[in-house]
mmCIF file of C-alpha atoms in Angstrom:
data_model
loop_
_atom_site.group_PDB
_atom_site.id
_atom_site.type_symbol
_atom_site.label_atom_id
_atom_site.label_comp_id
_atom_site.label_asym_id
_atom_site.label_seq_id
_atom_site.Cartn_x
_atom_site.Cartn_y
_atom_site.Cartn_z
ATOM 1 C CA MET X 1 -22.533 7.496 -27.664
ATOM 2 C CA VAL X 2 -19.859 4.825 -27.299
ATOM 3 C CA HIS X 3 -17.532 3.781 -30.200
ATOM 4 C CA THR X 4 -15.316 0.656 -29.332
ATOM 5 C CA ILE X 5 -12.245 -0.073 -31.579
ATOM 6 C CA SER X 6 -10.980 -3.854 -31.402
ATOM 7 C CA GLY X 7 -9.311 -6.386 -33.082
ATOM 8 C CA ALA X 8 -6.972 -5.519 -36.116
ATOM 9 C CA SER X 9 -7.812 -1.858 -36.010
ATOM 10 C CA VAL X 10 -6.254 -1.488 -32.521
ATOM 11 C CA VAL X 11 -2.970 -2.627 -34.067
ATOM 12 C CA VAL X 12 -3.270 -0.441 -37.212
ATOM 13 C CA ILE X 13 -3.959 2.809 -34.778
ATOM 14 C CA ALA X 14 -1.108 1.661 -32.557
ATOM 15 C CA VAL X 15 1.286 1.402 -35.244
ATOM 16 C CA VAL X 16 0.245 4.624 -36.683
ATOM 17 C CA VAL X 17 0.494 6.277 -33.559
ATOM 18 C CA TRP X 18 4.131 5.096 -32.955
ATOM 19 C CA PHE X 19 5.057 6.499 -36.372
ATOM 20 C CA LEU X 20 3.272 9.783 -35.629
ATOM 21 C CA GLY X 21 5.387 9.899 -32.303
ATOM 22 C CA SER X 22 8.587 9.117 -34.317
ATOM 23 C CA PHE X 23 7.830 11.779 -36.901
ATOM 24 C CA ILE X 24 7.384 14.290 -34.108
ATOM 25 C CA THR X 25 10.291 13.534 -32.184
ATOM 26 C CA GLN X 26 12.524 13.677 -34.942
ATOM 27 C CA ARG X 27 11.308 17.279 -35.650
ATOM 28 C CA VAL X 28 10.924 18.472 -32.052
ATOM 29 C CA PRO X 29 14.312 19.327 -30.407
ATOM 30 C CA PHE X 30 12.895 19.186 -26.913
ATOM 31 C CA LEU X 31 11.764 15.699 -27.217
ATOM 32 C CA ARG X 32 14.968 14.409 -29.153
ATOM 33 C CA ARG X 33 17.273 16.131 -26.643
ATOM 34 C CA TYR X 34 15.640 14.490 -23.572
ATOM 35 C CA SER X 35 15.135 11.043 -25.227
ATOM 36 C CA ILE X 36 11.249 10.974 -24.819
ATOM 37 C CA PRO X 37 10.122 7.600 -26.238
ATOM 38 C CA VAL X 38 8.388 7.978 -29.309
ATOM 39 C CA ALA X 39 5.513 5.756 -27.986
ATOM 40 C CA VAL X 40 4.772 8.122 -25.231
ATOM 41 C CA THR X 41 4.656 11.067 -27.533
ATOM 42 C CA GLY X 42 2.462 9.552 -30.097
ATOM 43 C CA GLY X 43 0.157 7.785 -27.624
ATOM 44 C CA LEU X 44 -0.396 10.954 -25.541
ATOM 45 C CA ILE X 45 -1.140 12.917 -28.591
ATOM 46 C CA CYS X 46 -3.887 10.352 -29.449
ATOM 47 C CA SER X 47 -5.357 10.303 -25.829
ATOM 48 C CA LEU X 48 -5.467 14.039 -26.347
ATOM 49 C CA VAL X 49 -7.333 13.719 -29.603
ATOM 50 C CA VAL X 50 -9.914 11.006 -28.019
ATOM 51 C CA MET X 51 -10.602 13.581 -25.304
ATOM 52 C CA ALA X 52 -11.212 16.275 -27.783
ATOM 53 C CA VAL X 53 -13.729 14.097 -29.614
ATOM 54 C CA TYR X 54 -15.470 13.268 -26.492
ATOM 55 C CA TYR X 55 -15.960 17.033 -25.497
ATOM 56 C CA VAL X 56 -16.601 18.306 -28.932
ATOM 57 C CA PHE X 57 -18.785 15.526 -30.501
ATOM 58 C CA GLY X 58 -19.928 13.540 -27.150
ATOM 59 C CA ILE X 59 -18.426 10.460 -28.451
ATOM 60 C CA THR X 60 -16.644 8.093 -26.174
ATOM 61 C CA VAL X 61 -14.003 6.214 -28.228
ATOM 62 C CA GLU X 62 -12.847 2.875 -26.152
ATOM 63 C CA PHE X 63 -9.928 0.793 -27.445
ATOM 64 C CA ASP X 64 -10.266 -2.830 -26.547
ATOM 65 C CA THR X 65 -6.972 -3.354 -24.194
ATOM 66 C CA GLU X 66 -7.202 -7.301 -24.538
ATOM 67 C CA LEU X 67 -4.411 -7.054 -27.155
ATOM 68 C CA ARG X 68 -2.414 -4.771 -24.630
ATOM 69 C CA ASP X 69 -2.670 -7.308 -21.750
ATOM 70 C CA LEU X 70 -1.406 -9.850 -24.328
ATOM 71 C CA LEU X 71 1.713 -7.619 -25.591
ATOM 72 C CA LEU X 72 2.527 -7.376 -21.806
ATOM 73 C CA LEU X 73 2.714 -10.888 -21.218
ATOM 74 C CA ILE X 74 4.660 -11.453 -24.374
ATOM 75 C CA PHE X 75 7.175 -8.525 -23.371
ATOM 76 C CA PHE X 76 7.763 -10.254 -19.866
ATOM 77 C CA SER X 77 8.049 -13.583 -21.552
ATOM 78 C CA THR X 78 10.843 -11.980 -23.809
ATOM 79 C CA ILE X 79 12.593 -10.893 -20.260
ATOM 80 C CA GLY X 80 12.251 -14.323 -18.871
ATOM 81 C CA LEU X 81 13.620 -16.060 -21.944
ATOM 82 C CA SER X 82 16.647 -13.724 -21.671
ATOM 83 C CA ALA X 83 17.126 -14.189 -17.892
ATOM 84 C CA LYS X 84 19.543 -17.047 -17.450
ATOM 85 C CA LEU X 85 20.587 -17.526 -13.870
ATOM 86 C CA GLY X 86 24.221 -17.369 -14.724
ATOM 87 C CA LEU X 87 23.369 -13.661 -15.357
ATOM 88 C CA LEU X 88 22.704 -13.128 -11.598
ATOM 89 C CA LYS X 89 26.419 -13.878 -10.853
ATOM 90 C CA GLU X 90 27.546 -11.661 -13.652
ATOM 91 C CA GLY X 91 25.385 -8.758 -12.348
ATOM 92 C CA GLY X 92 27.318 -9.247 -9.042
ATOM 93 C CA LYS X 93 27.812 -6.321 -6.645
ATOM 94 C CA ALA X 94 25.759 -3.665 -8.954
ATOM 95 C CA LEU X 95 22.780 -5.826 -9.068
ATOM 96 C CA ALA X 96 22.792 -6.364 -5.190
ATOM 97 C CA ILE X 97 23.065 -2.609 -4.550
ATOM 98 C CA LEU X 98 20.377 -1.793 -7.027
ATOM 99 C CA VAL X 99 17.860 -4.091 -5.523
ATOM 100 C CA ALA X 100 18.728 -2.479 -2.156
ATOM 101 C CA ALA X 101 18.242 0.785 -3.623
ATOM 102 C CA ALA X 102 14.807 -0.150 -5.112
ATOM 103 C CA ALA X 103 13.761 -1.622 -1.873
ATOM 104 C CA VAL X 104 14.465 1.865 -0.244
ATOM 105 C CA LEU X 105 12.686 3.644 -3.133
ATOM 106 C CA LEU X 106 9.551 1.552 -2.529
ATOM 107 C CA ILE X 107 9.518 2.431 0.979
ATOM 108 C CA LEU X 108 9.762 6.025 0.325
ATOM 109 C CA GLN X 109 7.085 5.918 -2.435
ATOM 110 C CA ASN X 110 4.537 4.409 -0.086
ATOM 111 C CA SER X 111 5.440 6.659 2.770
ATOM 112 C CA THR X 112 4.920 9.671 0.498
ATOM 113 C CA GLY X 113 1.634 8.386 -0.813
ATOM 114 C CA VAL X 114 0.247 7.517 2.412
ATOM 115 C CA LEU X 115 1.140 10.840 4.023
ATOM 116 C CA LEU X 116 -0.276 12.852 1.108
ATOM 117 C CA ALA X 117 -3.465 10.591 1.407
ATOM 118 C CA MET X 118 -3.842 11.564 5.079
ATOM 119 C CA ALA X 119 -3.201 15.055 4.265
ATOM 120 C CA PHE X 120 -6.167 15.021 1.643
ATOM 121 C CA GLY X 121 -8.513 13.262 4.331
ATOM 122 C CA ALA X 122 -8.548 9.930 2.380
ATOM 123 C CA HIS X 123 -7.812 6.554 3.998
ATOM 124 C CA PRO X 124 -4.113 5.877 4.038
ATOM 125 C CA GLY X 125 -4.744 2.718 1.847
ATOM 126 C CA TYR X 126 -5.196 4.835 -1.432
ATOM 127 C CA GLY X 127 -1.764 6.155 -0.542
ATOM 128 C CA LEU X 128 -0.492 2.775 -1.626
ATOM 129 C CA PHE X 129 -1.978 3.308 -4.842
ATOM 130 C CA GLY X 130 -0.330 6.432 -5.315
ATOM 131 C CA GLY X 131 3.078 4.765 -4.441
ATOM 132 C CA SER X 132 4.480 1.417 -5.417
ATOM 133 C CA VAL X 133 1.260 -0.578 -6.057
ATOM 134 C CA SER X 134 0.594 1.666 -9.144
ATOM 135 C CA LEU X 135 4.030 3.095 -9.958
ATOM 136 C CA ALA X 136 6.531 0.744 -9.523
ATOM 137 C CA GLY X 137 3.930 -2.046 -10.093
ATOM 138 C CA GLY X 138 2.282 -0.772 -13.080
ATOM 139 C CA HIS X 139 -1.121 -1.686 -14.352
ATOM 140 C CA GLY X 140 -1.237 -5.532 -13.583
ATOM 141 C CA THR X 141 -0.108 -4.859 -10.049
ATOM 142 C CA ALA X 142 -2.657 -1.931 -9.666
ATOM 143 C CA ILE X 143 -5.508 -4.203 -10.902
ATOM 144 C CA ALA X 144 -4.565 -7.229 -8.768
ATOM 145 C CA TRP X 145 -4.135 -5.203 -5.460
ATOM 146 C CA GLY X 146 -7.182 -3.054 -6.482
ATOM 147 C CA GLN X 147 -9.436 -5.975 -6.309
ATOM 148 C CA VAL X 148 -7.997 -7.089 -2.891
ATOM 149 C CA ALA X 149 -8.414 -3.445 -1.643
ATOM 150 C CA GLU X 150 -11.847 -3.190 -2.875
ATOM 151 C CA GLU X 151 -12.836 -6.732 -1.228
ATOM 152 C CA ALA X 152 -11.441 -5.208 2.154
ATOM 153 C CA GLY X 153 -13.484 -2.102 1.665
ATOM 154 C CA LEU X 154 -11.815 0.560 -0.239
ATOM 155 C CA VAL X 155 -14.125 1.883 -2.797
ATOM 156 C CA ALA X 156 -12.882 2.200 -6.418
ATOM 157 C CA ALA X 157 -9.257 1.249 -5.565
ATOM 158 C CA ALA X 158 -8.808 -0.492 -8.810
ATOM 159 C CA GLU X 159 -9.897 2.784 -10.659
ATOM 160 C CA VAL X 160 -7.605 4.877 -8.506
ATOM 161 C CA GLY X 161 -4.872 2.502 -9.206
ATOM 162 C CA ILE X 162 -5.240 2.550 -12.869
ATOM 163 C CA ALA X 163 -5.278 6.183 -13.065
ATOM 164 C CA PHE X 164 -1.801 6.288 -11.163
ATOM 165 C CA ALA X 165 -0.479 3.651 -13.311
ATOM 166 C CA THR X 166 -1.641 5.409 -16.340
ATOM 167 C CA PHE X 167 -0.136 8.680 -15.413
ATOM 168 C CA GLY X 168 2.911 7.105 -13.916
ATOM 169 C CA LEU X 169 3.571 5.460 -17.194
ATOM 170 C CA ILE X 170 3.684 9.089 -18.845
ATOM 171 C CA ALA X 171 5.661 10.552 -15.907
ATOM 172 C CA GLY X 172 8.094 7.559 -16.113
ATOM 173 C CA GLY X 173 8.532 7.968 -19.875
ATOM 174 C CA MET X 174 9.181 11.694 -19.637
ATOM 175 C CA ILE X 175 11.679 11.879 -16.857
ATOM 176 C CA GLY X 176 14.012 9.077 -17.509
ATOM 177 C CA GLY X 177 15.572 10.782 -20.636
ATOM 178 C CA PRO X 178 15.953 14.307 -19.053
ATOM 179 C CA LEU X 179 17.422 12.953 -15.989
ATOM 180 C CA ALA X 180 20.229 10.866 -17.826
ATOM 181 C CA GLU X 181 20.696 13.848 -20.217
ATOM 182 C CA ARG X 182 21.211 16.146 -17.130
ATOM 183 C CA LEU X 183 23.751 13.798 -15.314
ATOM 184 C CA ILE X 184 25.589 13.329 -18.741
ATOM 185 C CA ASP X 185 25.825 16.889 -19.284
ATOM 186 C CA LYS X 186 26.572 18.018 -15.725
ATOM 187 C CA ASN X 187 29.254 15.122 -15.267
ATOM 188 C CA ARG X 188 30.670 15.985 -18.681
ATOM 189 C CA ILE X 189 30.213 12.409 -19.684
ATOM 190 C CA GLU X 190 31.287 12.671 -23.295
ATOM 191 C CA ASN X 191 29.932 9.554 -24.871
ATOM 192 C CA GLY X 192 29.092 5.948 -24.056
ATOM 193 C CA HIS X 193 30.605 2.784 -25.276
ATOM 194 C CA GLY X 194 31.024 3.802 -28.839
ATOM 195 C CA GLY X 195 28.338 6.125 -28.699
ATOM 196 C CA GLU X 196 28.328 9.362 -30.669
ATOM 197 C CA ASP X 197 29.860 12.674 -29.653
ATOM 198 C CA PRO X 198 27.561 15.176 -27.694
ATOM 199 C CA ALA X 199 27.848 17.758 -30.415
ATOM 200 C CA ALA X 200 25.621 15.392 -32.510
ATOM 201 C CA ARG X 201 22.795 15.439 -30.086
ATOM 202 C CA SER X 202 20.710 17.826 -32.108
ATOM 203 C CA ARG X 203 20.918 15.673 -35.206
ATOM 204 C CA PRO X 204 17.948 13.418 -35.806
ATOM 205 C CA VAL X 205 18.725 9.709 -34.668
ATOM 206 C CA GLU X 206 18.804 7.305 -37.372
ATOM 207 C CA PRO X 207 17.652 3.714 -36.713
ATOM 208 C CA GLN X 208 20.545 1.257 -36.115
ATOM 209 C CA LYS X 209 20.682 -1.460 -38.917
ATOM 210 C CA LYS X 210 20.816 -5.216 -37.957
ATOM 211 C CA ASN X 211 23.424 -7.124 -39.482
ATOM 212 C CA HIS X 212 21.308 -9.850 -40.259
ATOM 213 C CA LEU X 213 17.884 -11.041 -39.929
ATOM 214 C CA PRO X 214 16.988 -14.629 -37.969
ATOM 215 C CA PRO X 215 16.180 -17.433 -40.139
ATOM 216 C CA LEU X 216 12.363 -18.686 -40.264
ATOM 217 C CA SER X 217 13.038 -21.643 -37.978
ATOM 218 C CA ALA X 218 14.519 -19.057 -35.567
ATOM 219 C CA SER X 219 11.682 -16.637 -35.569
ATOM 220 C CA LEU X 220 8.930 -19.553 -35.387
ATOM 221 C CA GLY X 221 10.928 -21.212 -32.465
ATOM 222 C CA THR X 222 10.852 -18.046 -30.808
ATOM 223 C CA LEU X 223 7.131 -17.642 -31.450
ATOM 224 C CA LEU X 224 6.580 -20.975 -30.152
ATOM 225 C CA ALA X 225 8.566 -20.141 -26.919
ATOM 226 C CA LEU X 226 6.531 -17.044 -26.209
ATOM 227 C CA ALA X 227 3.286 -18.940 -26.726
ATOM 228 C CA LEU X 228 4.252 -21.622 -24.268
ATOM 229 C CA CYS X 229 5.269 -18.787 -21.706
ATOM 230 C CA VAL X 230 1.855 -17.158 -22.027
ATOM 231 C CA GLU X 231 -0.193 -20.393 -21.934
ATOM 232 C CA ALA X 232 1.975 -22.249 -19.281
ATOM 233 C CA GLY X 233 1.780 -18.886 -17.229
ATOM 234 C CA ASP X 234 -1.731 -18.658 -17.376
ATOM 235 C CA LEU X 235 -2.176 -22.165 -16.163
ATOM 236 C CA VAL X 236 0.260 -21.532 -13.319
ATOM 237 C CA ASN X 237 -1.449 -18.420 -12.280
ATOM 238 C CA GLN X 238 -4.893 -20.339 -12.155
ATOM 239 C CA PHE X 239 -3.353 -22.947 -10.018
ATOM 240 C CA LEU X 240 -2.024 -20.513 -7.587
ATOM 241 C CA PHE X 241 -5.045 -18.522 -7.439
ATOM 242 C CA SER X 242 -7.195 -21.576 -6.486
ATOM 243 C CA ARG X 243 -4.965 -21.708 -3.616
ATOM 244 C CA GLY X 244 -5.266 -18.052 -2.574
ATOM 245 C CA VAL X 245 -2.109 -16.842 -3.861
ATOM 246 C CA THR X 246 -2.699 -13.796 -6.266
ATOM 247 C CA LEU X 247 0.291 -12.822 -8.865
ATOM 248 C CA PRO X 248 -0.021 -10.802 -11.753
ATOM 249 C CA GLY X 249 -0.084 -12.587 -14.933
ATOM 250 C CA PHE X 250 2.916 -11.123 -16.484
ATOM 251 C CA LEU X 251 5.015 -12.473 -13.540
ATOM 252 C CA THR X 252 4.026 -16.125 -13.876
ATOM 253 C CA ALA X 253 4.716 -15.791 -17.742
ATOM 254 C CA MET X 254 7.991 -14.321 -16.974
ATOM 255 C CA MET X 255 8.623 -17.252 -14.670
ATOM 256 C CA VAL X 256 7.908 -19.697 -17.186
ATOM 257 C CA GLY X 257 10.278 -17.866 -19.412
ATOM 258 C CA ILE X 258 12.919 -18.140 -17.171
ATOM 259 C CA VAL X 259 12.496 -21.847 -16.718
ATOM 260 C CA ILE X 260 12.447 -22.200 -20.539
ATOM 261 C CA ALA X 261 15.874 -20.093 -20.888
ATOM 262 C CA ASN X 262 17.639 -22.145 -18.211
ATOM 263 C CA LEU X 263 16.578 -25.552 -19.660
ATOM 264 C CA SER X 264 17.091 -24.798 -23.347
ATOM 265 C CA GLU X 265 20.870 -25.391 -23.531
ATOM 266 C CA PRO X 266 21.060 -28.653 -21.200
ATOM 267 C CA LEU X 267 18.155 -29.994 -23.478
ATOM 268 C CA GLY X 268 20.080 -29.104 -26.767
ATOM 269 C CA PHE X 269 18.203 -26.135 -28.397
ATOM 270 C CA ARG X 270 18.916 -22.437 -28.531
ATOM 271 C CA LEU X 271 16.515 -19.374 -28.762
ATOM 272 C CA ASP X 272 17.866 -16.930 -31.197
ATOM 273 C CA PRO X 273 18.673 -13.638 -29.478
ATOM 274 C CA VAL X 274 17.867 -11.486 -32.323
ATOM 275 C CA ALA X 275 14.493 -12.731 -32.758
ATOM 276 C CA ARG X 276 14.010 -12.597 -29.248
ATOM 277 C CA GLU X 277 14.976 -8.867 -29.141
ATOM 278 C CA GLN X 278 12.887 -8.112 -32.034
ATOM 279 C CA ALA X 279 9.869 -9.521 -30.371
ATOM 280 C CA ALA X 280 10.603 -7.685 -27.033
ATOM 281 C CA GLU X 281 10.997 -4.473 -28.983
ATOM 282 C CA ILE X 282 7.739 -4.776 -30.927
ATOM 283 C CA SER X 283 5.632 -5.828 -27.811
ATOM 284 C CA LEU X 284 7.058 -3.109 -25.768
ATOM 285 C CA GLN X 285 6.376 -0.217 -28.313
ATOM 286 C CA LEU X 286 2.979 -1.442 -29.085
ATOM 287 C CA PHE X 287 2.099 -2.050 -25.337
ATOM 288 C CA LEU X 288 2.978 1.490 -24.619
ATOM 289 C CA ALA X 289 1.349 2.918 -27.551
ATOM 290 C CA ILE X 290 -2.033 1.312 -26.833
ATOM 291 C CA SER X 291 -1.869 2.018 -23.189
ATOM 292 C CA LEU X 292 -1.251 5.845 -23.702
ATOM 293 C CA MET X 293 -3.856 6.249 -26.419
ATOM 294 C CA SER X 294 -6.439 4.265 -24.660
ATOM 295 C CA MET X 295 -6.502 6.677 -21.837
ATOM 296 C CA GLN X 296 -9.770 8.327 -21.021
ATOM 297 C CA LEU X 297 -8.317 11.495 -19.594
ATOM 298 C CA TRP X 298 -11.794 13.140 -19.096
ATOM 299 C CA VAL X 299 -12.768 10.392 -16.491
ATOM 300 C CA LEU X 300 -10.019 11.859 -14.180
ATOM 301 C CA THR X 301 -10.841 15.373 -14.176
ATOM 302 C CA ASP X 302 -12.399 15.605 -10.822
ATOM 303 C CA ALA X 303 -9.419 14.174 -9.157
ATOM 304 C CA VAL X 304 -6.639 15.349 -11.587
ATOM 305 C CA GLY X 305 -5.313 17.949 -9.126
ATOM 306 C CA GLN X 306 -4.761 15.430 -6.401
ATOM 307 C CA ILE X 307 -3.263 13.059 -8.841
ATOM 308 C CA LEU X 308 -1.014 15.328 -10.234
ATOM 309 C CA LEU X 309 0.027 16.655 -7.018
ATOM 310 C CA VAL X 310 1.003 13.099 -5.797
ATOM 311 C CA LEU X 311 2.762 12.371 -9.128
ATOM 312 C CA PHE X 312 4.724 15.453 -8.883
ATOM 313 C CA ALA X 313 5.801 14.563 -5.273
ATOM 314 C CA GLN X 314 6.713 11.085 -6.562
ATOM 315 C CA MET X 315 8.373 12.229 -9.785
ATOM 316 C CA THR X 316 10.552 14.818 -7.506
ATOM 317 C CA LEU X 317 11.664 11.952 -4.983
ATOM 318 C CA ILE X 318 12.601 9.684 -7.846
ATOM 319 C CA ALA X 319 14.549 12.242 -9.616
ATOM 320 C CA LEU X 320 16.367 13.179 -6.497
ATOM 321 C CA PHE X 321 16.852 9.485 -5.471
ATOM 322 C CA GLY X 322 18.240 8.603 -8.953
ATOM 323 C CA ALA X 323 20.492 11.386 -9.366
ATOM 324 C CA TRP X 324 21.947 11.652 -5.748
ATOM 325 C CA ILE X 325 21.687 7.833 -4.636
ATOM 326 C CA VAL X 326 21.392 5.485 -7.714
ATOM 327 C CA PHE X 327 23.856 7.511 -9.911
ATOM 328 C CA ARG X 328 26.602 7.715 -7.217
ATOM 329 C CA LEU X 329 26.259 4.194 -6.121
ATOM 330 C CA MET X 330 26.591 2.901 -9.641
ATOM 331 C CA GLY X 331 29.689 4.712 -10.429
ATOM 332 C CA ARG X 332 29.059 8.186 -11.615
ATOM 333 C CA ASP X 333 29.575 7.030 -15.282
ATOM 334 C CA TYR X 334 27.871 6.660 -18.595
ATOM 335 C CA ASP X 335 26.443 3.428 -17.241
ATOM 336 C CA ALA X 336 25.231 4.848 -14.340
ATOM 337 C CA ALA X 337 23.453 7.584 -16.042
ATOM 338 C CA VAL X 338 21.696 5.119 -18.430
ATOM 339 C CA ILE X 339 20.672 2.953 -15.377
ATOM 340 C CA VAL X 340 19.112 6.128 -13.773
ATOM 341 C CA SER X 341 16.951 6.442 -16.773
ATOM 342 C CA GLY X 342 15.884 2.895 -16.539
ATOM 343 C CA PHE X 343 15.481 3.022 -12.680
ATOM 344 C CA ALA X 344 13.104 5.937 -13.026
ATOM 345 C CA GLY X 345 11.084 3.889 -15.447
ATOM 346 C CA LEU X 346 10.936 1.152 -12.890
ATOM 347 C CA GLY X 347 9.889 3.343 -10.086
ATOM 348 C CA MET X 348 7.235 5.359 -12.189
ATOM 349 C CA GLY X 349 5.983 3.065 -14.921
ATOM 350 C CA ALA X 350 7.245 -0.609 -14.558
ATOM 351 C CA THR X 351 9.896 -2.352 -16.501
ATOM 352 C CA PRO X 352 8.639 -1.686 -20.045
ATOM 353 C CA VAL X 353 8.946 2.201 -19.647
ATOM 354 C CA GLY X 354 12.628 1.754 -17.883
ATOM 355 C CA ILE X 355 13.729 -0.366 -21.076
ATOM 356 C CA ALA X 356 12.047 2.255 -23.212
ATOM 357 C CA ASN X 357 13.898 4.986 -21.587
ATOM 358 C CA MET X 358 17.325 3.105 -21.797
ATOM 359 C CA ASN X 359 16.688 2.508 -25.562
ATOM 360 C CA ALA X 360 16.161 6.106 -26.110
ATOM 361 C CA VAL X 361 19.197 7.148 -24.510
ATOM 362 C CA THR X 362 21.593 4.418 -25.800
ATOM 363 C CA ALA X 363 20.209 4.943 -29.583
ATOM 364 C CA LYS X 364 21.936 8.464 -29.104
ATOM 365 C CA TYR X 365 24.995 7.997 -27.048
ATOM 366 C CA GLY X 366 26.161 4.193 -27.546
ATOM 367 C CA PRO X 367 25.170 0.880 -25.981
ATOM 368 C CA SER X 368 25.278 0.499 -22.255
ATOM 369 C CA PRO X 369 25.909 -3.503 -21.460
ATOM 370 C CA LYS X 370 25.779 -3.035 -17.820
ATOM 371 C CA ALA X 371 22.448 -0.984 -17.631
ATOM 372 C CA PHE X 372 20.884 -3.490 -19.943
ATOM 373 C CA LEU X 373 22.016 -6.355 -17.650
ATOM 374 C CA VAL X 374 21.092 -4.944 -14.192
ATOM 375 C CA ILE X 375 17.631 -3.107 -15.090
ATOM 376 C CA PRO X 376 16.017 -5.998 -16.452
ATOM 377 C CA LEU X 377 17.216 -8.347 -13.908
ATOM 378 C CA VAL X 378 15.839 -6.078 -11.285
ATOM 379 C CA GLY X 379 12.547 -5.701 -12.857
ATOM 380 C CA ALA X 380 12.407 -9.442 -13.819
ATOM 381 C CA PHE X 381 13.815 -11.124 -10.814
ATOM 382 C CA PHE X 382 13.495 -8.866 -7.671
ATOM 383 C CA LEU X 383 11.023 -5.689 -7.990
ATOM 384 C CA ASP X 384 7.597 -7.411 -7.903
ATOM 385 C CA ILE X 385 8.940 -9.771 -5.159
ATOM 386 C CA VAL X 386 10.242 -6.813 -2.912
ATOM 387 C CA ASN X 387 7.377 -4.599 -4.022
ATOM 388 C CA ALA X 388 4.901 -7.409 -2.420
ATOM 389 C CA LEU X 389 6.712 -7.632 0.731
ATOM 390 C CA VAL X 390 6.811 -3.957 1.138
ATOM 391 C CA ILE X 391 3.272 -3.682 0.327
ATOM 392 C CA LYS X 392 2.223 -6.481 2.770
ATOM 393 C CA THR X 393 4.374 -4.645 5.385
ATOM 394 C CA PHE X 394 2.534 -1.433 4.977
ATOM 395 C CA LEU X 395 -0.695 -3.084 4.965
ATOM 396 C CA GLY X 396 0.274 -4.734 8.406
ATOM 397 C CA MET X 397 0.317 -1.610 10.072
ATOM 398 C CA PRO X 398 -2.315 -0.543 12.521
ATOM 399 C CA PHE X 399 -3.513 2.679 10.794
ATOM 400 C CA MET X 400 -4.174 0.817 7.464
ATOM 401 C CA GLN X 401 -7.198 -0.938 8.774
ATOM 402 C CA VAL X 402 -10.493 -0.313 6.837
ATOM 403 C CA PRO X 403 -13.256 0.577 9.285
#
């Protein structure tokens, strides 16, 4: 028996799941100490409950993910609307270094995935889905490349990609906070830019209050801009697809947002940053909650051992890479620790997870302007482009040919 939940019910459950995660995080020191995003906590608990319902009552609970896909487009549109080209110059050396580090990580991820796939006796092409296609790329990239791989002869490549992207979402949300906490403790970084003292870490985190709410005109203007990003991005994607160019939908929506952001001031209108940030936070948290609560964990039981082994190897890789390479390159300070938490999210679960990790860390220790400048820029401008080049390079290797 299949029970499908759709429409407003998905929103209601997602919000309840978020509050559940917040409630549990406030009362479980481990989750609070290691800055696990509340949406990850609540969403994972919901997916475990859904799995129990399946095994006990034989009922398959499915969530309509159309809203989740729309939220992803909205979130990346907010990134585009905040990505003015002048910020690239402001990011400067740190941005260039982090892009180079991301390129190296993508190569290492795919090399690890390919070697493990070959060790399991599987086609090495599947290793790319246990690498940067699904982990750094996320669900959108996994689905897009999965369709291409299936057309080339890799059976169920899209399903494999979605499985890795889903578990990577969890892993990225779970290791980013602890990794930053470890770096802060080990290097005795006492606080951030006006953050609280480490002695207060065990206290519940109170939500930060906004000084003001945006006027109705600003909220409606932001809503209009986001709608234009989604609609125009879809038109651009259809145009490119008709000419044989395959890009994830969120990437074209973000590109439209970048265009709007950089034309807004010359055309004489201003997008309210508070309204944009609120839209980004809401879409991000609901996206994560719906993604995690809609996981059908029982479907992956046959391959869960191999999936977890690959994920453990990738988690170890990104933890070592973040601590030994990224943290040192970024200056071994508080900003560097926050950047590492975001970088772990980028590498294991795509940009939304990286932002959620940094939100969790900075809510406790204080803001990190540098981290919130370079991580979104890497995720928004460069990561998907570099990832596509790395993937195509691997696909061109002789051992990748499908018999």
